[in-house]
Amino acid sequence: SGSFDPLTASGAVTQAVNWHLFESLVNLDPVTRLPYAALAAEMPTSEDGLTYTIKLREGATFHDGSPVTADDVAFSFARVQDPDSASLFRSFITFIDKVEAVADDTVVVTTKFPFAQFNERLGSVKIVPRAAVEADAEGFGKLPIGSGPYKLISAVPEAEIVFERFDGYNGPRPALAKDMTWSLIADPTARVNALAS
């Protein structure tokens, strides 16, 4: 239950789902916890530790076929940074001053001070399509659109979550299985009733 919108999703299941649906500029390997370039074309670097110019991976698209743009990245960070959003992840990026789109495929991240865990913390903000969120934020939370290796087909609370491989994914960690179904079996009776309705 609850929204899959990565702005507020904090439950174990919604977080696990979102790891498959969304990407950050830099993701963390789930086993080693080491950062790797995801939507960023390469690992971000900075000469002064304050300004990072980051190009996006060429050809990255969301599940609806729309391109991932620098505007989507800046929008995603601004949502999390907004104090009114009450996002759990806001506290992870307090060192960031601003994220600006300077070209269709390039953002500039400015920090308040040099921060050693810059790349690791970028993984806290999942990039969402601005147009889809602004058009229907509630609908987006129920059936979100990301740029990750899997897309969400359906989610029935207390029953199952169904994924399908996103064949348009061109990132570093493609899906290995054509589809996945997660059975939620905390209460077997509730699962049967949910699937029957």
mmCIF file of C-alpha atoms in Angstrom:
data_model
loop_
_atom_site.group_PDB
_atom_site.id
_atom_site.type_symbol
_atom_site.label_atom_id
_atom_site.label_comp_id
_atom_site.label_asym_id
_atom_site.label_seq_id
_atom_site.Cartn_x
_atom_site.Cartn_y
_atom_site.Cartn_z
ATOM 1 C CA SER A 1 0.000 0.000 0.000
ATOM 2 C CA GLY A 2 1.072 3.608 -0.353
ATOM 3 C CA SER A 3 2.557 5.586 -3.219
ATOM 4 C CA PHE A 4 5.446 4.434 -5.395
ATOM 5 C CA ASP A 5 6.398 8.069 -6.028
ATOM 6 C CA PRO A 6 10.070 8.140 -4.990
ATOM 7 C CA LEU A 7 9.513 11.556 -3.424
ATOM 8 C CA THR A 8 7.704 9.974 -0.475
ATOM 9 C CA ALA A 9 7.903 6.186 -0.866
ATOM 10 C CA SER A 10 9.626 4.844 2.241
ATOM 11 C CA GLY A 11 8.253 1.347 2.847
ATOM 12 C CA ALA A 12 10.400 -1.723 2.292
ATOM 13 C CA VAL A 13 8.296 -2.975 -0.624
ATOM 14 C CA THR A 14 7.887 0.381 -2.366
ATOM 15 C CA GLN A 15 11.612 1.081 -2.011
ATOM 16 C CA ALA A 16 12.513 -2.342 -3.424
ATOM 17 C CA VAL A 17 10.138 -1.828 -6.357
ATOM 18 C CA ASN A 18 11.593 1.603 -7.079
ATOM 19 C CA TRP A 19 15.144 0.219 -7.306
ATOM 20 C CA HIS A 20 13.962 -1.597 -10.442
ATOM 21 C CA LEU A 21 11.867 1.230 -11.919
ATOM 22 C CA PHE A 22 13.916 4.365 -11.394
ATOM 23 C CA GLU A 23 17.452 5.574 -11.829
ATOM 24 C CA SER A 24 19.460 8.291 -10.174
ATOM 25 C CA LEU A 25 22.328 10.170 -11.754
ATOM 26 C CA VAL A 26 24.497 7.738 -9.806
ATOM 27 C CA ASN A 27 23.197 4.456 -8.390
ATOM 28 C CA LEU A 28 24.635 2.259 -5.666
ATOM 29 C CA ASP A 29 25.386 -1.370 -6.384
ATOM 30 C CA PRO A 30 22.980 -3.346 -4.166
ATOM 31 C CA VAL A 31 25.713 -5.790 -3.111
ATOM 32 C CA THR A 32 28.912 -3.755 -2.878
ATOM 33 C CA ARG A 33 27.202 -0.392 -2.169
ATOM 34 C CA LEU A 34 29.731 1.204 -4.512
ATOM 35 C CA PRO A 35 28.465 4.019 -6.768
ATOM 36 C CA TYR A 36 28.295 3.695 -10.544
ATOM 37 C CA ALA A 37 27.114 6.068 -13.284
ATOM 38 C CA ALA A 38 23.445 5.403 -14.064
ATOM 39 C CA LEU A 39 21.707 8.344 -15.774
ATOM 40 C CA ALA A 40 24.982 10.251 -15.666
ATOM 41 C CA ALA A 41 27.108 9.509 -18.724
ATOM 42 C CA GLU A 42 30.118 9.079 -16.431
ATOM 43 C CA MET A 43 30.958 9.427 -12.762
ATOM 44 C CA PRO A 44 30.716 13.094 -11.706
ATOM 45 C CA THR A 45 33.916 14.914 -10.837
ATOM 46 C CA SER A 46 34.716 18.433 -9.698
ATOM 47 C CA GLU A 47 37.910 20.455 -9.569
ATOM 48 C CA ASP A 48 36.853 22.484 -6.539
ATOM 49 C CA GLY A 49 34.402 20.099 -4.850
ATOM 50 C CA LEU A 50 31.649 22.692 -5.233
ATOM 51 C CA THR A 51 30.527 22.592 -8.876
ATOM 52 C CA TYR A 52 29.793 19.433 -10.852
ATOM 53 C CA THR A 53 28.835 19.524 -14.533
ATOM 54 C CA ILE A 54 27.045 16.280 -15.350
ATOM 55 C CA LYS A 55 26.058 15.068 -18.820
ATOM 56 C CA LEU A 56 23.196 12.594 -19.077
ATOM 57 C CA ARG A 57 23.487 9.164 -20.670
ATOM 58 C CA GLU A 58 22.778 9.494 -24.368
ATOM 59 C CA GLY A 59 19.460 7.998 -25.484
ATOM 60 C CA ALA A 60 18.040 7.463 -21.977
ATOM 61 C CA THR A 61 14.245 7.340 -22.066
ATOM 62 C CA PHE A 62 11.401 6.921 -19.623
ATOM 63 C CA HIS A 63 9.037 3.954 -19.865
ATOM 64 C CA ASP A 64 6.543 6.056 -21.859
ATOM 65 C CA GLY A 65 9.179 6.690 -24.541
ATOM 66 C CA SER A 66 9.874 10.304 -23.617
ATOM 67 C CA PRO A 67 13.540 11.308 -23.337
ATOM 68 C CA VAL A 68 15.142 11.889 -19.943
ATOM 69 C CA THR A 69 16.155 15.547 -19.934
ATOM 70 C CA ALA A 70 18.171 17.833 -17.697
ATOM 71 C CA ASP A 71 14.895 19.576 -16.834
ATOM 72 C CA ASP A 72 13.563 16.291 -15.417
ATOM 73 C CA VAL A 73 16.716 15.993 -13.295
ATOM 74 C CA ALA A 74 16.498 19.555 -11.968
ATOM 75 C CA PHE A 75 12.771 19.068 -11.272
ATOM 76 C CA SER A 76 13.406 15.814 -9.395
ATOM 77 C CA PHE A 77 15.975 17.438 -7.123
ATOM 78 C CA ALA A 78 13.838 20.541 -6.562
ATOM 79 C CA ARG A 79 10.925 18.351 -5.418
ATOM 80 C CA VAL A 80 13.068 16.616 -2.816
ATOM 81 C CA GLN A 81 14.669 19.881 -1.674
ATOM 82 C CA ASP A 82 11.278 21.558 -1.177
ATOM 83 C CA PRO A 83 10.650 21.738 2.609
ATOM 84 C CA ASP A 84 6.903 21.384 1.986
ATOM 85 C CA SER A 85 7.397 18.004 0.312
ATOM 86 C CA ALA A 86 8.259 16.326 3.628
ATOM 87 C CA SER A 87 10.488 13.963 1.657
ATOM 88 C CA LEU A 88 12.449 11.473 3.717
ATOM 89 C CA PHE A 89 15.365 11.950 1.302
ATOM 90 C CA ARG A 90 15.705 15.702 1.775
ATOM 91 C CA SER A 91 18.074 15.153 4.697
ATOM 92 C CA PHE A 92 20.391 13.102 2.450
ATOM 93 C CA ILE A 93 21.132 16.015 0.117
ATOM 94 C CA THR A 94 21.315 19.034 2.441
ATOM 95 C CA PHE A 95 24.843 19.691 1.133
ATOM 96 C CA ILE A 96 23.426 20.502 -2.327
ATOM 97 C CA ASP A 97 22.650 24.158 -2.970
ATOM 98 C CA LYS A 98 21.004 23.838 -6.373
ATOM 99 C CA VAL A 99 20.699 21.715 -9.505
ATOM 100 C CA GLU A 100 20.291 23.604 -12.762
ATOM 101 C CA ALA A 101 19.581 22.441 -16.300
ATOM 102 C CA VAL A 102 22.100 24.221 -18.538
ATOM 103 C CA ALA A 103 21.376 22.220 -21.710
ATOM 104 C CA ASP A 104 18.911 19.486 -22.693
ATOM 105 C CA ASP A 105 21.421 16.837 -21.618
ATOM 106 C CA THR A 106 23.480 18.643 -18.966
ATOM 107 C CA VAL A 107 22.962 19.728 -15.367
ATOM 108 C CA VAL A 108 25.188 21.684 -13.036
ATOM 109 C CA VAL A 109 25.072 20.662 -9.381
ATOM 110 C CA THR A 110 26.354 23.280 -6.950
ATOM 111 C CA THR A 111 27.131 22.264 -3.387
ATOM 112 C CA LYS A 112 27.274 24.429 -0.264
ATOM 113 C CA PHE A 113 30.603 22.898 0.717
ATOM 114 C CA PRO A 114 32.817 20.030 -0.476
ATOM 115 C CA PHE A 115 31.236 16.712 0.480
ATOM 116 C CA ALA A 116 33.147 13.434 0.316
ATOM 117 C CA GLN A 117 30.040 11.282 -0.234
ATOM 118 C CA PHE A 118 28.741 13.381 -3.139
ATOM 119 C CA ASN A 119 28.368 10.508 -5.608
ATOM 120 C CA GLU A 120 26.864 8.119 -3.074
ATOM 121 C CA ARG A 121 24.233 10.645 -2.000
ATOM 122 C CA LEU A 122 23.187 11.421 -5.580
ATOM 123 C CA GLY A 123 21.590 7.978 -5.480
ATOM 124 C CA SER A 124 19.051 9.280 -2.961
ATOM 125 C CA VAL A 125 17.165 11.216 -5.636
ATOM 126 C CA LYS A 126 15.393 9.134 -8.267
ATOM 127 C CA ILE A 127 14.750 10.945 -11.531
ATOM 128 C CA VAL A 128 11.102 11.253 -12.557
ATOM 129 C CA PRO A 129 9.453 12.642 -15.725
ATOM 130 C CA ARG A 130 8.302 16.150 -14.893
ATOM 131 C CA ALA A 131 5.425 16.128 -17.388
ATOM 132 C CA ALA A 132 3.889 12.924 -16.007
ATOM 133 C CA VAL A 133 4.168 14.015 -12.380
ATOM 134 C CA GLU A 134 2.709 17.455 -13.027
ATOM 135 C CA ALA A 135 -0.128 16.020 -15.143
ATOM 136 C CA ASP A 136 -1.319 13.532 -12.495
ATOM 137 C CA ALA A 137 0.771 13.197 -9.333
ATOM 138 C CA GLU A 138 -1.655 10.765 -7.678
ATOM 139 C CA GLY A 139 -1.835 8.536 -10.747
ATOM 140 C CA PHE A 140 1.936 8.633 -11.017
ATOM 141 C CA GLY A 141 2.210 7.372 -7.445
ATOM 142 C CA LYS A 142 0.003 4.377 -8.269
ATOM 143 C CA LEU A 143 1.624 3.421 -11.581
ATOM 144 C CA PRO A 144 4.902 5.331 -11.916
ATOM 145 C CA ILE A 145 7.065 5.888 -14.961
ATOM 146 C CA GLY A 146 10.821 5.602 -14.550
ATOM 147 C CA SER A 147 13.840 5.005 -16.752
ATOM 148 C CA GLY A 148 15.032 1.830 -15.061
ATOM 149 C CA PRO A 149 15.391 -1.688 -16.478
ATOM 150 C CA TYR A 150 11.870 -2.734 -15.472
ATOM 151 C CA LYS A 151 8.493 -1.052 -15.828
ATOM 152 C CA LEU A 152 5.590 -1.575 -13.469
ATOM 153 C CA ILE A 153 2.600 -3.288 -15.057
ATOM 154 C CA SER A 154 0.332 -3.582 -12.023
ATOM 155 C CA ALA A 155 0.388 -3.486 -8.248
ATOM 156 C CA VAL A 156 -2.388 -5.051 -6.185
ATOM 157 C CA PRO A 157 -2.001 -4.308 -2.445
ATOM 158 C CA GLU A 158 -1.718 -7.442 -0.305
ATOM 159 C CA ALA A 159 -1.506 -9.559 -3.463
ATOM 160 C CA GLU A 160 1.118 -9.063 -6.161
ATOM 161 C CA ILE A 161 3.339 -6.681 -8.085
ATOM 162 C CA VAL A 162 3.976 -7.353 -11.766
ATOM 163 C CA PHE A 163 6.989 -6.029 -13.702
ATOM 164 C CA GLU A 164 8.020 -6.283 -17.331
ATOM 165 C CA ARG A 165 11.469 -5.749 -18.821
ATOM 166 C CA PHE A 166 11.831 -2.287 -20.375
ATOM 167 C CA ASP A 167 13.280 -3.020 -23.790
ATOM 168 C CA GLY A 168 14.043 0.668 -24.330
ATOM 169 C CA TYR A 169 16.528 0.674 -21.461
ATOM 170 C CA ASN A 170 20.082 1.443 -22.605
ATOM 171 C CA GLY A 171 21.815 1.772 -19.257
ATOM 172 C CA PRO A 172 24.575 -0.205 -17.546
ATOM 173 C CA ARG A 173 22.372 -2.702 -15.682
ATOM 174 C CA PRO A 174 19.750 -4.190 -18.066
ATOM 175 C CA ALA A 175 17.059 -6.564 -16.867
ATOM 176 C CA LEU A 176 18.023 -10.215 -17.113
ATOM 177 C CA ALA A 177 14.494 -11.632 -16.887
ATOM 178 C CA LYS A 178 11.659 -10.806 -19.298
ATOM 179 C CA ASP A 179 9.245 -10.249 -16.441
ATOM 180 C CA MET A 180 8.856 -10.585 -12.680
ATOM 181 C CA THR A 181 5.913 -11.160 -10.376
ATOM 182 C CA TRP A 182 6.282 -10.547 -6.665
ATOM 183 C CA SER A 183 3.722 -12.348 -4.511
ATOM 184 C CA LEU A 184 2.883 -10.466 -1.334
ATOM 185 C CA ILE A 185 1.989 -13.213 1.112
ATOM 186 C CA ALA A 186 1.919 -11.503 4.505
ATOM 187 C CA ASP A 187 -1.750 -12.478 4.751
ATOM 188 C CA PRO A 188 -2.683 -15.312 2.328
ATOM 189 C CA THR A 189 -6.437 -14.708 2.794
ATOM 190 C CA ALA A 190 -6.074 -11.023 1.923
ATOM 191 C CA ARG A 191 -4.072 -11.954 -1.191
ATOM 192 C CA VAL A 192 -6.793 -14.288 -2.479
ATOM 193 C CA ASN A 193 -9.478 -11.677 -1.806
ATOM 194 C CA ALA A 194 -7.465 -8.905 -3.486
ATOM 195 C CA LEU A 195 -6.840 -10.938 -6.627
ATOM 196 C CA ALA A 196 -10.508 -11.970 -6.800
ATOM 197 C CA SER A 197 -11.763 -8.385 -6.698
#
